[in-house]
Coordinates of C-alpha atoms in Angstrom, one line a residue:
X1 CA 15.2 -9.6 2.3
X2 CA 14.4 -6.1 4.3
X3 CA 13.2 -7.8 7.8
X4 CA 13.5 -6.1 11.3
X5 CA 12.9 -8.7 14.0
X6 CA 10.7 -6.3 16.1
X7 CA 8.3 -6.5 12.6
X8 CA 7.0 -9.8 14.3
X9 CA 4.5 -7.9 16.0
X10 CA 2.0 -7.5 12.9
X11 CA 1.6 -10.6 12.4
X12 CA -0.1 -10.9 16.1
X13 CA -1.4 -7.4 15.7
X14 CA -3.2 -8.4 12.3
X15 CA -3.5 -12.2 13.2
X16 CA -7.2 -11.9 13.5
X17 CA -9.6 -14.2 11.3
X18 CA -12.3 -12.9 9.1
X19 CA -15.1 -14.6 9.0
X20 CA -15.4 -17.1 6.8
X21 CA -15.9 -15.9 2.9
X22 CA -17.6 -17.9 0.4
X23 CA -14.9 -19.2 -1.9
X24 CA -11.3 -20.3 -1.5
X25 CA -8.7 -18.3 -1.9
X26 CA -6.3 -19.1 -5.2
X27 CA -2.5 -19.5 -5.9
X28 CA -2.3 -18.9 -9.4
X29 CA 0.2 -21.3 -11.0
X30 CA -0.4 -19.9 -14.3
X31 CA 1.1 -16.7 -13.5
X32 CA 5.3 -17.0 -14.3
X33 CA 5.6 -13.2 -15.8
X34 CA 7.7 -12.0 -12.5
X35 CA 10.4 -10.8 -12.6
X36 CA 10.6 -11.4 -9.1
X37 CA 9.3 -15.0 -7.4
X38 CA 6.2 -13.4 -5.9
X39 CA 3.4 -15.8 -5.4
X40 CA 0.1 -14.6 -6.8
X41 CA -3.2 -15.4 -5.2
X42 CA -6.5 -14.3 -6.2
X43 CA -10.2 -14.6 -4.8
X44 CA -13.0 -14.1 -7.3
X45 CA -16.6 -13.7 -5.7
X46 CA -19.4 -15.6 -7.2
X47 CA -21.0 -12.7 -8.2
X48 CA -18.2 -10.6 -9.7
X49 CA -18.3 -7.3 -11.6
X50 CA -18.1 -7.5 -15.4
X51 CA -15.7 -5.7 -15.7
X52 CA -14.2 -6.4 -12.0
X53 CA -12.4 -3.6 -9.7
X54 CA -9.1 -4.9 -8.6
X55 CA -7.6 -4.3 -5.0
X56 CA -4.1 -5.2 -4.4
X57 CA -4.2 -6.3 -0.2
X58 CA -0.2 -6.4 0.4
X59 CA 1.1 -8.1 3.5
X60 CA 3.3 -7.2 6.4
X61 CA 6.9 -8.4 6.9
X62 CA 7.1 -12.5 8.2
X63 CA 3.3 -12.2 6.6
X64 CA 2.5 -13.9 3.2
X65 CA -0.8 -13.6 0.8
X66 CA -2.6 -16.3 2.8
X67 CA -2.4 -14.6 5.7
X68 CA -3.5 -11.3 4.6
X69 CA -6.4 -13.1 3.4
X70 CA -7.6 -14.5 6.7
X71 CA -6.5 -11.3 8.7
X72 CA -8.7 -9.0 6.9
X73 CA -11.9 -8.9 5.4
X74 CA -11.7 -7.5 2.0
X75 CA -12.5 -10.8 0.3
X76 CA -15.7 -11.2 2.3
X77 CA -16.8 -7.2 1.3
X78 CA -15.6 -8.9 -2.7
X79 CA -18.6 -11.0 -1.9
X80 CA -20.8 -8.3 -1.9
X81 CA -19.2 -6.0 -3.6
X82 CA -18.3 -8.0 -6.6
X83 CA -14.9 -7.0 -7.1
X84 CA -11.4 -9.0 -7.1
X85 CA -8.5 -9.4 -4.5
X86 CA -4.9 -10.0 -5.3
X87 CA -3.0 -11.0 -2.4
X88 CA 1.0 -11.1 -3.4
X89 CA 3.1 -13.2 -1.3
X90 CA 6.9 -12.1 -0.6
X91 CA 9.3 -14.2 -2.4
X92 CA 11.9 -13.2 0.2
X93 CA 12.9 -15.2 3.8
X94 CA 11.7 -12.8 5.9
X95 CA 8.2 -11.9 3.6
X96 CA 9.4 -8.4 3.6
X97 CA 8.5 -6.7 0.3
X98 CA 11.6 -5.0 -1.6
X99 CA 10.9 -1.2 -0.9
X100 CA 14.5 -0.2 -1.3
X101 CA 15.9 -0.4 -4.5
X102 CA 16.0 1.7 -7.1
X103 CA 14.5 -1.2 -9.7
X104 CA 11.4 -2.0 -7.8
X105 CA 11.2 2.1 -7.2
X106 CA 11.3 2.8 -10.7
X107 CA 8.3 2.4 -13.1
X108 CA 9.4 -0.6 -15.5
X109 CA 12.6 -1.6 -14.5
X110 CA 11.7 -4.3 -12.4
X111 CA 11.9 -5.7 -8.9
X112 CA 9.0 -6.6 -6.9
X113 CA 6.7 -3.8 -8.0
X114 CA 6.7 -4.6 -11.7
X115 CA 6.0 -8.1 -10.4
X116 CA 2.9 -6.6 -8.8
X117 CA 2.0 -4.8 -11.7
X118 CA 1.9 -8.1 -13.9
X119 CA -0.4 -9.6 -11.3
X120 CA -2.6 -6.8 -12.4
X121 CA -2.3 -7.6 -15.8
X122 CA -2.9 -11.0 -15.6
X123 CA -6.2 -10.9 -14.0
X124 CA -7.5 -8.2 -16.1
X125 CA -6.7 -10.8 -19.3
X126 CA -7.7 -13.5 -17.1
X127 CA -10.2 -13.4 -14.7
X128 CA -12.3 -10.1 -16.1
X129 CA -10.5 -7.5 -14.2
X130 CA -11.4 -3.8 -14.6
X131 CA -8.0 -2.0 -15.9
X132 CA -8.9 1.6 -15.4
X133 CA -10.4 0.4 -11.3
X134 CA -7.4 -0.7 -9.6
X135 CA -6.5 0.0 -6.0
X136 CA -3.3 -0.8 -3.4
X137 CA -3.4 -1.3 0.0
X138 CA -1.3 -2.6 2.8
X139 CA 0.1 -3.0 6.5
X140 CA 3.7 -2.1 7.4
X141 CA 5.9 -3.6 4.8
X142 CA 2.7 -3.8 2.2
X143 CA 2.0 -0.1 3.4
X144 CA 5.9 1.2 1.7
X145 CA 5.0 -1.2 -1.2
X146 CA 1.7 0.9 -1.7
X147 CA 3.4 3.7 -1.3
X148 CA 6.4 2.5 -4.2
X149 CA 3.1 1.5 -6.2
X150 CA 1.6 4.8 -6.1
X151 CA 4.9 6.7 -6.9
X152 CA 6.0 4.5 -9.9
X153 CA 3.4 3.1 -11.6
X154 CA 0.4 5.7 -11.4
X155 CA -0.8 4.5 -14.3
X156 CA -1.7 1.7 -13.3
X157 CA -3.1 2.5 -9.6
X158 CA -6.5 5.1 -8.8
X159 CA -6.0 4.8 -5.6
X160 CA -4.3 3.4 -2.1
X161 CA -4.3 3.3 1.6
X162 CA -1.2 2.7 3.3
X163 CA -1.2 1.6 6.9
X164 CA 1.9 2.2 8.9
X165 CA 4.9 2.4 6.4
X166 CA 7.4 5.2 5.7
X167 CA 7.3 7.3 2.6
X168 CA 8.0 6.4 -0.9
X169 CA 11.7 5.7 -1.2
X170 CA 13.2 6.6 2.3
X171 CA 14.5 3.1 2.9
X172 CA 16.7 4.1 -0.8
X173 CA 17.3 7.3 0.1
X174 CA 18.7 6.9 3.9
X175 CA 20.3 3.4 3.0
X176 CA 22.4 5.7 0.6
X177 CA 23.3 8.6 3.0
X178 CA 24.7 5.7 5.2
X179 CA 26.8 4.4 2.3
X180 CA 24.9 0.8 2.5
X181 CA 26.1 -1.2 -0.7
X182 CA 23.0 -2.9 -0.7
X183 CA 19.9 -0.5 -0.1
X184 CA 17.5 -2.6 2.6
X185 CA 16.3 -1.6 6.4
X186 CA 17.5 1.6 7.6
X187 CA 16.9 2.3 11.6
X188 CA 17.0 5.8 10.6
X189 CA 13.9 5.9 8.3
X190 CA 12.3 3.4 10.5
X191 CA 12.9 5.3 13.2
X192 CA 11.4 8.6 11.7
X193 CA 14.3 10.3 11.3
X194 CA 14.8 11.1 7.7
X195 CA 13.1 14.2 7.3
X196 CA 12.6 16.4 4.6
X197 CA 11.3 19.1 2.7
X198 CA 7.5 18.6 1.0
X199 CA 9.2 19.5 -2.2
X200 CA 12.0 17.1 -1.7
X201 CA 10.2 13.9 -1.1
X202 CA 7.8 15.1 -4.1
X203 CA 10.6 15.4 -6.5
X204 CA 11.6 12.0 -4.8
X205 CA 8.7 10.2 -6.2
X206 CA 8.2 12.5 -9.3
X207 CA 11.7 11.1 -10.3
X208 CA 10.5 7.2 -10.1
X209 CA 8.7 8.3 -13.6
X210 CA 10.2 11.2 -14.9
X211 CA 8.0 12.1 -17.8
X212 CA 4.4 11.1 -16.0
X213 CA 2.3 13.9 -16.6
X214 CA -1.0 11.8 -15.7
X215 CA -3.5 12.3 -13.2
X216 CA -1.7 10.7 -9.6
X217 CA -3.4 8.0 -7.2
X218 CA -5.4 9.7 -4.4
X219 CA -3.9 8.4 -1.2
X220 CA -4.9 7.6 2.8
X221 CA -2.0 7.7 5.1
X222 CA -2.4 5.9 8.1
X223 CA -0.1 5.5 11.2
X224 CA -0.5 5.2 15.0
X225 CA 1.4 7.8 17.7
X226 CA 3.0 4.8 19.6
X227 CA 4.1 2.9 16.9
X228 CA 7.4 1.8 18.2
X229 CA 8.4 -0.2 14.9
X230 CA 8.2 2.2 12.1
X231 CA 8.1 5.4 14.3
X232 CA 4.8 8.2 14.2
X233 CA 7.1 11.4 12.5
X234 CA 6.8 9.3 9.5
X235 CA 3.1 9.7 8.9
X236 CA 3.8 13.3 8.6
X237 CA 6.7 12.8 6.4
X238 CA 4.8 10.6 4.0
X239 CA 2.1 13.4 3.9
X240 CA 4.0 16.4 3.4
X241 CA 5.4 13.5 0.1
X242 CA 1.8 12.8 -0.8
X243 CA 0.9 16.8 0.0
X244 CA 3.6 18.2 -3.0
X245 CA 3.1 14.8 -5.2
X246 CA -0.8 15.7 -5.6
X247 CA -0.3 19.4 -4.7
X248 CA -3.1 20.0 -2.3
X249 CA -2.1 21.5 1.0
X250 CA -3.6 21.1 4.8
X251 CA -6.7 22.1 5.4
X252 CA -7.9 20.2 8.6
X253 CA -8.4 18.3 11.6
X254 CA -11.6 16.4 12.3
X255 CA -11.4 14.7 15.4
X256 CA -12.7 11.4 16.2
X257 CA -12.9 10.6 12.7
X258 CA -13.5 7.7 11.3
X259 CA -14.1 6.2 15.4
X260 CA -12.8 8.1 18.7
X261 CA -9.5 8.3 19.4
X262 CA -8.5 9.2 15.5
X263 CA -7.7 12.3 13.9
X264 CA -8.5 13.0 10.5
X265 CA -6.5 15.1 8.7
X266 CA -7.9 16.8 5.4
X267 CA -5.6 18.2 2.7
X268 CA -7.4 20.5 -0.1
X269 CA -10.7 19.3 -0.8
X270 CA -10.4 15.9 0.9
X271 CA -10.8 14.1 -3.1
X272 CA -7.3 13.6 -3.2
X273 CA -5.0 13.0 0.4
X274 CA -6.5 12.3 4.0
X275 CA -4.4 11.4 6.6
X276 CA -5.7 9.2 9.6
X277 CA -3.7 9.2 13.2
X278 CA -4.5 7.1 15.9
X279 CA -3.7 8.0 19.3
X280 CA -2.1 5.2 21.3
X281 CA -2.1 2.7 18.6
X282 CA 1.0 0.9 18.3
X283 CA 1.8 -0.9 15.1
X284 CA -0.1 -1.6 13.0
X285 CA -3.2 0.3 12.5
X286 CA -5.9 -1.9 12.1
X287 CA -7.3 -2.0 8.7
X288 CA -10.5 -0.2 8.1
X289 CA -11.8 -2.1 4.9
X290 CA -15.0 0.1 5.1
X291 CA -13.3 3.2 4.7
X292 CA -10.7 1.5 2.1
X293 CA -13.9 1.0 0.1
X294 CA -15.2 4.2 0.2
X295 CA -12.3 5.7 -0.9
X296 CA -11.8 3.2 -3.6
X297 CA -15.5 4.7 -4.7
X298 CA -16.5 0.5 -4.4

């Protein structure tokens, strides 16, 4: 639906097989709730949690659930961690997820994030899931959907790590400044050129779910200085978002943090936002499952 050919590249980037984990992957064929066509897969560990965290792992564009599965190694840490996986698969042609309308961006009204959302409910009725211990994460197009998962349903999500997307709702907002009838791909917001205020891509997600006055997911940004796909001044746009959104401001650089070659960047405490840039890292950033976990508290 929202596919830019030059997205290929994550699928090589992230094409890497985890070793092997200990059950199959599911596709759920009980779950119909949509409203979208979004495949739901699962994998339970043998020894699951009673109650179970949940992690959403969301796929890149051309990607789909299956692949996510075998490019990254959250369902083999589920084995000794004892939580469950969801992996969502795209309903659309090009297994982008939809990032730019306003009824996926807004809490209830639909689109491929309420779709999400029901996978959630679903496998806490079904398969034990914890309700109050569910996280997002993603690469490229998954990152923007953890992003629009964060923004309009933080009720439902502690928690998310979003590697190499664009903040929450600049697809919407700079389809609409270029008068696109249809909001979808915008070169501009790819690009990293929509820039604005901290305050303004607060308000933004704020106005996603108007009369939230919860406590918001804590967020990792990710995002590499020479991605040429979904360009670097948008990991400091999506901060500065995720900066008002949670209202803690800059307060450092550590270098070589997490491994050399990466910046960390802490905002207030470091409870709530940290940033992570990789120098000379094209797209996408490679997932860090470890430090996924750790900020999931799993």
């Amino acid at each position: 639906m929202y596919f830019s050919s030059s997205l290929l590249a994550t699928a090589l980037v992230l094409g890497r097989i985890a070793d092997a984990a200990q059950n199959q992957l599911t596709k759920v064929s009980g779950f119909t709730a949509g409203p979208t066509k979004a495949g739901m897969y699962i994998y339970l560990p043998t020894k699951k949690l009673n109650p179970a965290p949940i992690i959403v792992a969301i796929h890149y564009c051309t990607g789909t659930g299956q692949g996510y599965f075998t490019g990254s190694k959250y369902a083999n840490l589920a084995d000794s961690k004892g939580f469950i996986v969801i992996y969502p698969s795209s309903p659309s042609s090009g297994g982008c997820w939809d990032v730019a309308s306003k009824t996926s961006l807004t809490h209830d009204a639909g689109g491929d994030s309420k779709t999400i959302v029901n996978m959630v409910d679903y496998a806490v009725k079904n398969y034990g899931g914890d309700r109050d211990r569910v996280y997002a994460t993603g690469s490229s197009s998954g990152a923007m959907m953890t992003n629009v998962l964060a923004g309009a349903y933080p009720d439902v999500f502690k928690a998310g790590s979003s590697y190499s997307g664009v903040p929450d709702g600049c697809f919407y907002v700079a389809s609409a400044t270029a008068g696109m009838a249809t909001p979808g791909w915008n070169n501009d917001c790819a690009g990293g050129k929509s820039v604005k205020t901290a305050q303004q891509w607060g308000d933004l997600t704020r106005s996603y779910y108007p009369n939230y006055n919860g406590t918001r997911p804590k967020m990792l940004i990710w995002h590499g200085t020479a991605d040429n796909t979904l360009g670097y001044p948008n990991f400091a746009e999506a901060l500065k978002q995720w900066s008002n959104v949670l209202n803690v401001p800059f307060t450092k650089d550590n270098a070589n943090t997490p491994q050399s070659g990466y910046t960390q960047k802490i905002y207030g405490d470091g409870t709530k936002l940290i940033g992570y840039s990789g120098q000379g890292v094209g797209h996408t950033v490679p997932i860090h499952e470890d430090v996924d976990l750790a900020w999931f508290g799993l």
